[in-house]
Structures are given as C-alpha cells and as structure tokens.
Amino acid sequence: MGRFLLNRVVSMFVTLWLVITLTFFLMHAIPGGPFTREKALPPAVIKALEAKYNLDQPLWNQYTDYLGGIMKGDLGPSFQKVGVKVTDMIKAGFPVSGKMGGMSVFLILLLGVPAGIISALKNGKWQDQTIRVLATLGITIPGFVLATILIFVFSAKLNVLPSFGLKSWKHYIMPVIALSGYSLAFVARLTRSSMLEVLQQDYIRTARAKGLSEFVVIGKHALKNALIPVVTYVGPLIAGILTGSFVVERIFAIPGMGKYFVESVGNRDYTVLMGMTVFYALFLVIMVLVVDLLYGLIDPRIKVGE
C-alpha cells in the first residue's frame, strides 16, 4: 500500500508539472497579450504594466517564477482585476460550484444507478425500453440546450422557478438538473450494460442455483462488480462537476469558478486561466487516486496497485 501511494503521489506531481508547463507555454504562444485592447493602450502604459507583473522578463524566468509561486500556494495576481489574486477567486468560486456540483453528483448517483439496475433486470420489457429512451434523450441533448428549455418552460412560461443566481433552494433546481442531465443518462446506460454483463457470469448462476434470494444475488454478488465501471467514470466526473460547469454557470449567472474561467478567456487573463486549469488538474488527479483506492473496497479480489 505504501509503495503504491508513493508511486501515485510521484505520478500526480509529474502530471501536474506537465499540465502547468504546457498551459504556461501555450498561453504565452497565443498572439496578443493580457493588455491587448480594441483601442490600443499607449506603449508607455503597456511597458509599465508589463514591468509591474514581470512580463518584461525572459520567458524562462517567468516560468521559473510561476513554478516558485505555485510551490508556495500562490497562483499569482489577476491581470484584469486590480488587487485580486487567483487564489482569492478560487476561494470565492469553488464553494459555489462545489455546492451545486455536490447536489448534481448526488442526483446522478441517486437516479442513475437504480435506473440502470432496473433496466438490466427488466431487460427487453417496457421498463427497460422507457429508461433507455430517456437515457438516450439525456445523452443527446446538450446541457446548454436543456438549461435553455428549463428556463423557457419553468421561468418564462410558468414563472415558478428563478432563472439566475443562487439565493434560495429554488435557484438550485434548474442548474442542478441541467448539470446532471448528460451524466445521469450516461451512468444509467453504463450501469445497465455492466449489470447485464455481470448477470451472465457463472458465479451469478451458481448463487441462484443455491436458492439465494434475488435481493441477495443482486445486492451482494452482482452489484459490486457492476459498479466498478461506474466508479471509474464518476471519479473524474466529480472533479469536473465540483470545479464548475462553465456553460451552465454562465447561463444561470452563477458566480462560480465557471464565471471566472470564461471571463479569463475573454480578457486573456493568463494567470486566472492557468490557475483554474492547475486547480482542476489537481482535483482530477486526486479523484483518480480515490477511485483506485475504492476498487479494493468494492471488490476485495482487486488488489491495490494492480
């Protein structure tokens, strides 16, 4: 276990370093700069701004300074918001995105896994066909289209749900549904296909031949193995949802990480864009490690490190 964790931690740091390096040099390879405007600033002003943020230094020096700042937990200042650091923006945006994302993940697991199990157990029957049709619709309809439909129906026409902000529990309903739609449908389909495969295994037939109840066969023997592909998918999904859905947050005017990311792209705010990317990469590699550890808990036959 200790050797496995050490290897994974080392690989995590290598992955983060690669993400930081690629993001840094790609951002600086884009034509223009953070102070490029439609109405050009005077050269003296641009020179003073570049000197203030050390952008007048050689690129390699900027890179080493940025790495040094990350080692200290400093992602640098925003080029567009005076006096605001990237870490402050993450601290302000992540709790908002995390709360909405947590609700979305809960909804995905609460509805997606049972729907997939029911669909597999009722294979070919009307329950299976209904769930498959709904899952197909959920996968084919993009999140921003679903968000637009929800706003049109429940806000513009029926006027029963607010269309922007997160001031009350009602404000969470449409963003959570829009954020969950695709993943919920995908988890349902993934659970169904995995469960169908597991139900064909010899040990399931043996368990049924021994006279075990269907509840024990499904809950104790089939479900654990069927959940392994789902856990593999849900781990990175949690990282993506909890760090904010850029499009959904933009549509519903939610002040989460997605808002800052979209603004940083439009404003060419390099430090914010790189900081958000690094934070997401860190969250993602941690969730991948958690998934690897969960394999051994779900199925004892799987040893950590294999």
Tab-separated table of C-alpha atoms in Angstrom, residues 8-287:
chain	number	residue	atom	x	y	z
A	8	ARG	CA	0.871	7.515	-7.322
A	9	VAL	CA	1.890	10.687	-5.498
A	10	VAL	CA	5.018	10.937	-7.644
A	11	SER	CA	2.974	10.405	-10.813
A	12	MET	CA	0.500	13.047	-9.599
A	13	PHE	CA	3.265	15.627	-9.234
A	14	VAL	CA	4.676	14.732	-12.658
A	15	THR	CA	1.216	15.091	-14.206
A	16	LEU	CA	0.667	18.451	-12.529
A	17	TRP	CA	4.081	19.673	-13.662
A	18	LEU	CA	3.275	18.690	-17.265
A	19	VAL	CA	-0.115	20.444	-17.077
A	20	ILE	CA	1.479	23.590	-15.619
A	21	THR	CA	4.262	23.622	-18.205
A	22	LEU	CA	2.012	23.029	-21.213
A	23	THR	CA	-0.566	25.552	-20.034
A	24	PHE	CA	2.061	28.199	-19.323
A	25	PHE	CA	3.807	27.995	-22.696
A	26	LEU	CA	0.573	27.607	-24.672
A	27	MET	CA	-0.848	30.729	-23.034
A	28	HIS	CA	2.261	32.706	-23.955
A	29	ALA	CA	2.219	31.325	-27.502
A	30	ILE	CA	-1.210	32.853	-28.193
A	31	PRO	CA	-0.922	36.066	-30.231
A	32	GLY	CA	-1.566	39.237	-28.270
A	33	GLY	CA	-1.350	39.686	-24.534
A	34	PRO	CA	-3.351	40.396	-21.383
A	35	PHE	CA	-3.218	44.124	-22.049
A	36	THR	CA	-4.308	43.936	-25.687
A	37	ARG	CA	-7.405	46.063	-26.265
A	38	GLU	CA	-9.589	47.001	-29.209
A	39	LYS	CA	-8.450	50.524	-28.519
A	40	ALA	CA	-4.710	50.125	-28.119
A	41	LEU	CA	-3.129	51.403	-24.920
A	42	PRO	CA	-0.168	53.799	-25.172
A	43	PRO	CA	3.164	51.925	-25.425
A	44	ALA	CA	4.381	53.545	-22.190
A	45	VAL	CA	1.343	52.226	-20.296
A	46	ILE	CA	1.825	48.708	-21.678
A	47	LYS	CA	5.515	48.815	-20.773
A	48	ALA	CA	4.712	49.906	-17.216
A	49	LEU	CA	2.097	47.163	-16.813
A	50	GLU	CA	4.465	44.503	-18.131
A	51	ALA	CA	7.152	45.677	-15.722
A	52	LYS	CA	4.680	45.571	-12.815
A	53	TYR	CA	3.763	41.933	-13.500
A	54	ASN	CA	7.300	40.898	-14.574
A	55	LEU	CA	6.135	40.232	-18.121
A	56	ASP	CA	9.161	42.101	-19.412
A	57	GLN	CA	11.402	39.314	-18.135
A	58	PRO	CA	12.606	36.445	-20.368
A	59	LEU	CA	10.022	33.705	-20.744
A	60	TRP	CA	12.136	31.162	-18.873
A	61	ASN	CA	12.420	33.493	-15.880
A	62	GLN	CA	8.655	33.987	-15.894
A	63	TYR	CA	8.199	30.218	-15.960
A	64	THR	CA	10.524	29.560	-13.009
A	65	ASP	CA	8.909	32.401	-11.045
A	66	TYR	CA	5.484	30.917	-11.698
A	67	LEU	CA	6.604	27.466	-10.570
A	68	GLY	CA	8.091	29.003	-7.445
A	69	GLY	CA	4.826	30.762	-6.693
A	70	ILE	CA	2.833	27.548	-7.112
A	71	MET	CA	5.165	25.769	-4.686
A	72	LYS	CA	4.202	28.437	-2.134
A	73	GLY	CA	0.483	28.187	-2.958
A	74	ASP	CA	0.492	31.490	-4.844
A	75	LEU	CA	-1.087	31.375	-8.304
A	76	GLY	CA	-0.308	34.994	-8.992
A	77	PRO	CA	-2.421	38.136	-9.379
A	78	SER	CA	-5.192	38.710	-11.865
A	79	PHE	CA	-4.106	40.946	-14.739
A	80	GLN	CA	-7.601	42.393	-15.127
A	81	LYS	CA	-8.885	42.689	-11.538
A	82	VAL	CA	-6.614	45.067	-9.666
A	83	GLY	CA	-5.553	43.810	-6.249
A	84	VAL	CA	-7.219	40.415	-6.664
A	85	LYS	CA	-5.246	37.168	-6.543
A	86	VAL	CA	-6.153	34.000	-8.393
A	87	THR	CA	-6.312	32.056	-5.114
A	88	ASP	CA	-8.895	34.551	-3.832
A	89	MET	CA	-11.028	33.961	-6.909
A	90	ILE	CA	-10.829	30.196	-6.428
A	91	LYS	CA	-11.749	30.549	-2.744
A	92	ALA	CA	-14.771	32.617	-3.743
A	93	GLY	CA	-15.887	30.494	-6.700
A	94	PHE	CA	-15.185	26.917	-5.613
A	95	PRO	CA	-17.664	26.784	-2.684
A	96	VAL	CA	-20.416	27.926	-5.029
A	97	SER	CA	-19.505	25.478	-7.783
A	98	GLY	CA	-18.839	22.747	-5.226
A	99	LYS	CA	-22.238	23.066	-3.575
A	100	MET	CA	-24.084	22.957	-6.865
A	101	GLY	CA	-21.814	20.187	-8.136
A	102	GLY	CA	-22.308	18.127	-4.980
A	103	MET	CA	-26.061	18.252	-5.446
A	104	SER	CA	-25.629	17.219	-9.080
A	105	VAL	CA	-23.421	14.243	-8.215
A	106	PHE	CA	-25.914	13.137	-5.554
A	107	LEU	CA	-28.758	13.328	-8.082
A	108	ILE	CA	-26.736	11.429	-10.694
A	109	LEU	CA	-25.990	8.547	-8.324
A	110	LEU	CA	-29.430	8.579	-6.691
A	111	LEU	CA	-31.270	8.203	-10.000
A	112	GLY	CA	-28.711	6.904	-12.490
A	113	VAL	CA	-27.548	3.740	-10.698
A	114	PRO	CA	-31.044	2.468	-9.713
A	115	ALA	CA	-32.350	3.246	-13.204
A	116	GLY	CA	-29.546	1.207	-14.761
A	117	ILE	CA	-30.157	-1.709	-12.394
A	118	ILE	CA	-33.908	-1.723	-13.076
A	119	SER	CA	-33.279	-1.522	-16.813
A	120	ALA	CA	-30.941	-4.529	-16.680
A	121	LEU	CA	-33.264	-6.620	-14.509
A	122	LYS	CA	-36.221	-5.804	-16.773
A	123	ASN	CA	-34.226	-6.333	-19.964
A	124	GLY	CA	-36.494	-6.120	-23.015
A	125	LYS	CA	-39.581	-5.127	-21.064
A	126	TRP	CA	-41.367	-1.777	-21.074
A	127	GLN	CA	-39.410	-0.519	-18.045
A	128	ASP	CA	-36.140	-1.180	-19.869
A	129	GLN	CA	-37.344	0.451	-23.070
A	130	THR	CA	-38.603	3.533	-21.229
A	131	ILE	CA	-35.339	4.025	-19.333
A	132	ARG	CA	-33.296	3.507	-22.496
A	133	VAL	CA	-35.311	6.110	-24.401
A	134	LEU	CA	-34.965	8.639	-21.582
A	135	ALA	CA	-31.247	7.898	-21.253
A	136	THR	CA	-30.742	8.353	-24.985
A	137	LEU	CA	-32.508	11.711	-24.842
A	138	GLY	CA	-30.388	12.744	-21.858
A	139	ILE	CA	-27.176	11.932	-23.695
A	140	THR	CA	-28.136	13.583	-26.987
A	141	ILE	CA	-29.429	16.855	-25.509
A	142	PRO	CA	-26.502	19.169	-24.570
A	143	GLY	CA	-26.508	20.807	-21.161
A	144	PHE	CA	-26.913	24.324	-22.515
A	145	VAL	CA	-29.941	23.253	-24.589
A	146	LEU	CA	-31.519	21.587	-21.550
A	147	ALA	CA	-30.815	24.710	-19.486
A	148	THR	CA	-32.475	26.894	-22.116
A	149	ILE	CA	-35.544	24.638	-22.241
A	150	LEU	CA	-35.844	24.663	-18.453
A	151	ILE	CA	-35.638	28.457	-18.314
A	152	PHE	CA	-38.199	28.835	-21.091
A	153	VAL	CA	-40.723	26.430	-19.520
A	154	PHE	CA	-40.373	26.936	-15.779
A	155	SER	CA	-39.239	30.551	-15.653
A	156	ALA	CA	-40.550	32.360	-18.720
A	157	LYS	CA	-43.838	30.477	-19.187
A	158	LEU	CA	-44.840	29.042	-15.816
A	159	ASN	CA	-42.896	31.544	-13.696
A	160	VAL	CA	-42.387	29.015	-10.886
A	161	LEU	CA	-38.572	28.923	-10.747
A	162	PRO	CA	-35.980	31.738	-10.789
A	163	SER	CA	-33.687	31.830	-13.786
A	164	PHE	CA	-30.494	33.248	-12.293
A	165	GLY	CA	-28.460	33.354	-9.090
A	166	LEU	CA	-28.408	31.022	-6.073
A	167	LYS	CA	-30.297	32.925	-3.401
A	168	SER	CA	-32.646	30.122	-2.289
A	169	TRP	CA	-33.193	26.390	-2.719
A	170	LYS	CA	-35.416	27.075	-5.728
A	171	HIS	CA	-32.469	28.659	-7.531
A	172	TYR	CA	-30.600	25.319	-7.462
A	173	ILE	CA	-33.283	23.213	-9.141
A	174	MET	CA	-32.766	24.117	-12.804
A	175	PRO	CA	-28.938	24.431	-12.711
A	176	VAL	CA	-28.609	21.061	-10.954
A	177	ILE	CA	-30.919	19.361	-13.451
A	178	ALA	CA	-29.120	20.936	-16.408
A	179	LEU	CA	-25.741	19.987	-14.973
A	180	SER	CA	-26.842	16.419	-14.206
A	181	GLY	CA	-28.717	15.560	-17.390
A	182	TYR	CA	-25.987	14.065	-19.554
A	183	SER	CA	-24.074	12.328	-16.751
A	184	LEU	CA	-27.240	10.886	-15.198
A	185	ALA	CA	-28.222	9.342	-18.520
A	186	PHE	CA	-24.703	8.051	-19.135
A	187	VAL	CA	-24.468	6.470	-15.654
A	188	ALA	CA	-27.827	4.759	-16.207
A	189	ARG	CA	-26.665	3.274	-19.518
A	190	LEU	CA	-23.283	2.330	-18.103
A	191	THR	CA	-24.841	0.637	-15.065
A	192	ARG	CA	-27.281	-1.249	-17.295
A	193	SER	CA	-24.626	-2.612	-19.655
A	194	SER	CA	-22.316	-3.523	-16.783
A	195	MET	CA	-25.099	-5.224	-14.829
A	196	LEU	CA	-26.207	-7.225	-17.884
A	197	GLU	CA	-22.657	-8.467	-18.341
A	198	VAL	CA	-22.301	-9.423	-14.675
A	199	LEU	CA	-25.651	-11.245	-14.623
A	200	GLN	CA	-24.346	-13.599	-17.330
A	201	GLN	CA	-21.388	-14.717	-15.201
A	202	ASP	CA	-21.184	-18.276	-13.856
A	203	TYR	CA	-20.995	-17.241	-10.208
A	204	ILE	CA	-24.372	-15.475	-10.531
A	205	ARG	CA	-25.931	-18.655	-11.909
A	206	THR	CA	-24.347	-20.590	-9.061
A	207	ALA	CA	-25.715	-18.187	-6.467
A	208	ARG	CA	-29.200	-18.540	-7.906
A	209	ALA	CA	-28.849	-22.321	-8.072
A	210	LYS	CA	-28.081	-22.352	-4.343
A	211	GLY	CA	-31.503	-20.866	-3.719
A	212	LEU	CA	-30.356	-17.410	-2.653
A	213	SER	CA	-32.964	-14.688	-2.882
A	214	GLU	CA	-32.827	-12.330	-5.842
A	215	PHE	CA	-32.164	-9.446	-3.474
A	216	VAL	CA	-29.029	-11.165	-2.123
A	217	VAL	CA	-27.861	-12.210	-5.593
A	218	ILE	CA	-28.168	-8.679	-6.969
A	219	GLY	CA	-27.191	-6.679	-3.898
A	220	LYS	CA	-24.338	-8.806	-2.576
A	221	HIS	CA	-22.871	-10.531	-5.615
A	222	ALA	CA	-23.771	-8.670	-8.810
A	223	LEU	CA	-23.908	-5.024	-7.796
A	224	LYS	CA	-20.341	-4.696	-6.507
A	225	ASN	CA	-18.788	-5.902	-9.748
A	226	ALA	CA	-21.251	-3.931	-11.851
A	227	LEU	CA	-20.321	-0.700	-10.061
A	228	ILE	CA	-16.621	-0.824	-10.973
A	229	PRO	CA	-17.068	0.860	-14.415
A	230	VAL	CA	-19.441	3.367	-12.815
A	231	VAL	CA	-16.900	4.300	-10.144
A	232	THR	CA	-14.253	4.694	-12.856
A	233	TYR	CA	-16.472	7.212	-14.643
A	234	VAL	CA	-17.812	9.009	-11.570
A	235	GLY	CA	-14.356	9.807	-10.122
A	236	PRO	CA	-13.283	12.228	-12.887
A	237	LEU	CA	-16.916	13.331	-13.207
A	238	ILE	CA	-16.894	14.587	-9.618
A	239	ALA	CA	-13.772	16.636	-10.308
A	240	GLY	CA	-15.340	18.184	-13.381
A	241	ILE	CA	-18.705	18.981	-11.814
A	242	LEU	CA	-17.399	20.248	-8.472
A	243	THR	CA	-14.987	22.644	-10.140
A	244	GLY	CA	-17.834	24.173	-12.109
A	245	SER	CA	-19.675	23.777	-15.361
A	246	PHE	CA	-18.651	26.799	-17.395
A	247	VAL	CA	-21.649	26.875	-19.734
A	248	VAL	CA	-24.356	26.136	-17.141
A	249	GLU	CA	-22.955	28.664	-14.676
A	250	ARG	CA	-22.807	31.258	-17.415
A	251	ILE	CA	-26.421	30.654	-18.480
A	252	PHE	CA	-27.799	30.898	-14.946
A	253	ALA	CA	-25.476	33.757	-13.919
A	254	ILE	CA	-23.963	31.697	-11.096
A	255	PRO	CA	-20.835	33.267	-9.507
A	256	GLY	CA	-18.799	30.058	-9.501
A	257	MET	CA	-15.465	29.048	-10.987
A	258	GLY	CA	-17.000	28.788	-14.432
A	259	LYS	CA	-17.724	32.507	-14.405
A	260	TYR	CA	-14.096	33.399	-13.677
A	261	PHE	CA	-12.807	30.913	-16.249
A	262	VAL	CA	-14.991	32.270	-19.046
A	263	GLU	CA	-14.079	35.843	-18.140
A	264	SER	CA	-10.383	34.984	-18.109
A	265	VAL	CA	-10.613	33.543	-21.617
A	266	GLY	CA	-12.324	36.644	-22.985
A	267	ASN	CA	-9.963	39.009	-21.156
A	268	ARG	CA	-6.811	36.963	-21.811
A	269	ASP	CA	-6.196	36.929	-18.094
A	270	TYR	CA	-3.397	34.365	-18.259
A	271	THR	CA	-2.844	33.844	-14.556
A	272	VAL	CA	-6.536	33.219	-13.857
A	273	LEU	CA	-6.827	30.805	-16.777
A	274	MET	CA	-3.695	28.919	-15.735
A	275	GLY	CA	-4.696	28.923	-12.068
A	276	MET	CA	-8.130	27.461	-12.799
A	277	THR	CA	-6.555	24.809	-15.031
A	278	VAL	CA	-3.997	23.837	-12.392
A	279	PHE	CA	-6.679	23.657	-9.693
A	280	TYR	CA	-8.852	21.418	-11.851
A	281	ALA	CA	-5.880	19.184	-12.717
A	282	LEU	CA	-5.033	18.820	-9.014
A	283	PHE	CA	-8.625	17.924	-8.173
A	284	LEU	CA	-8.750	15.438	-11.040
A	285	VAL	CA	-5.594	13.507	-10.120
A	286	ILE	CA	-6.784	13.299	-6.505
A	287	MET	CA	-10.128	11.840	-7.604
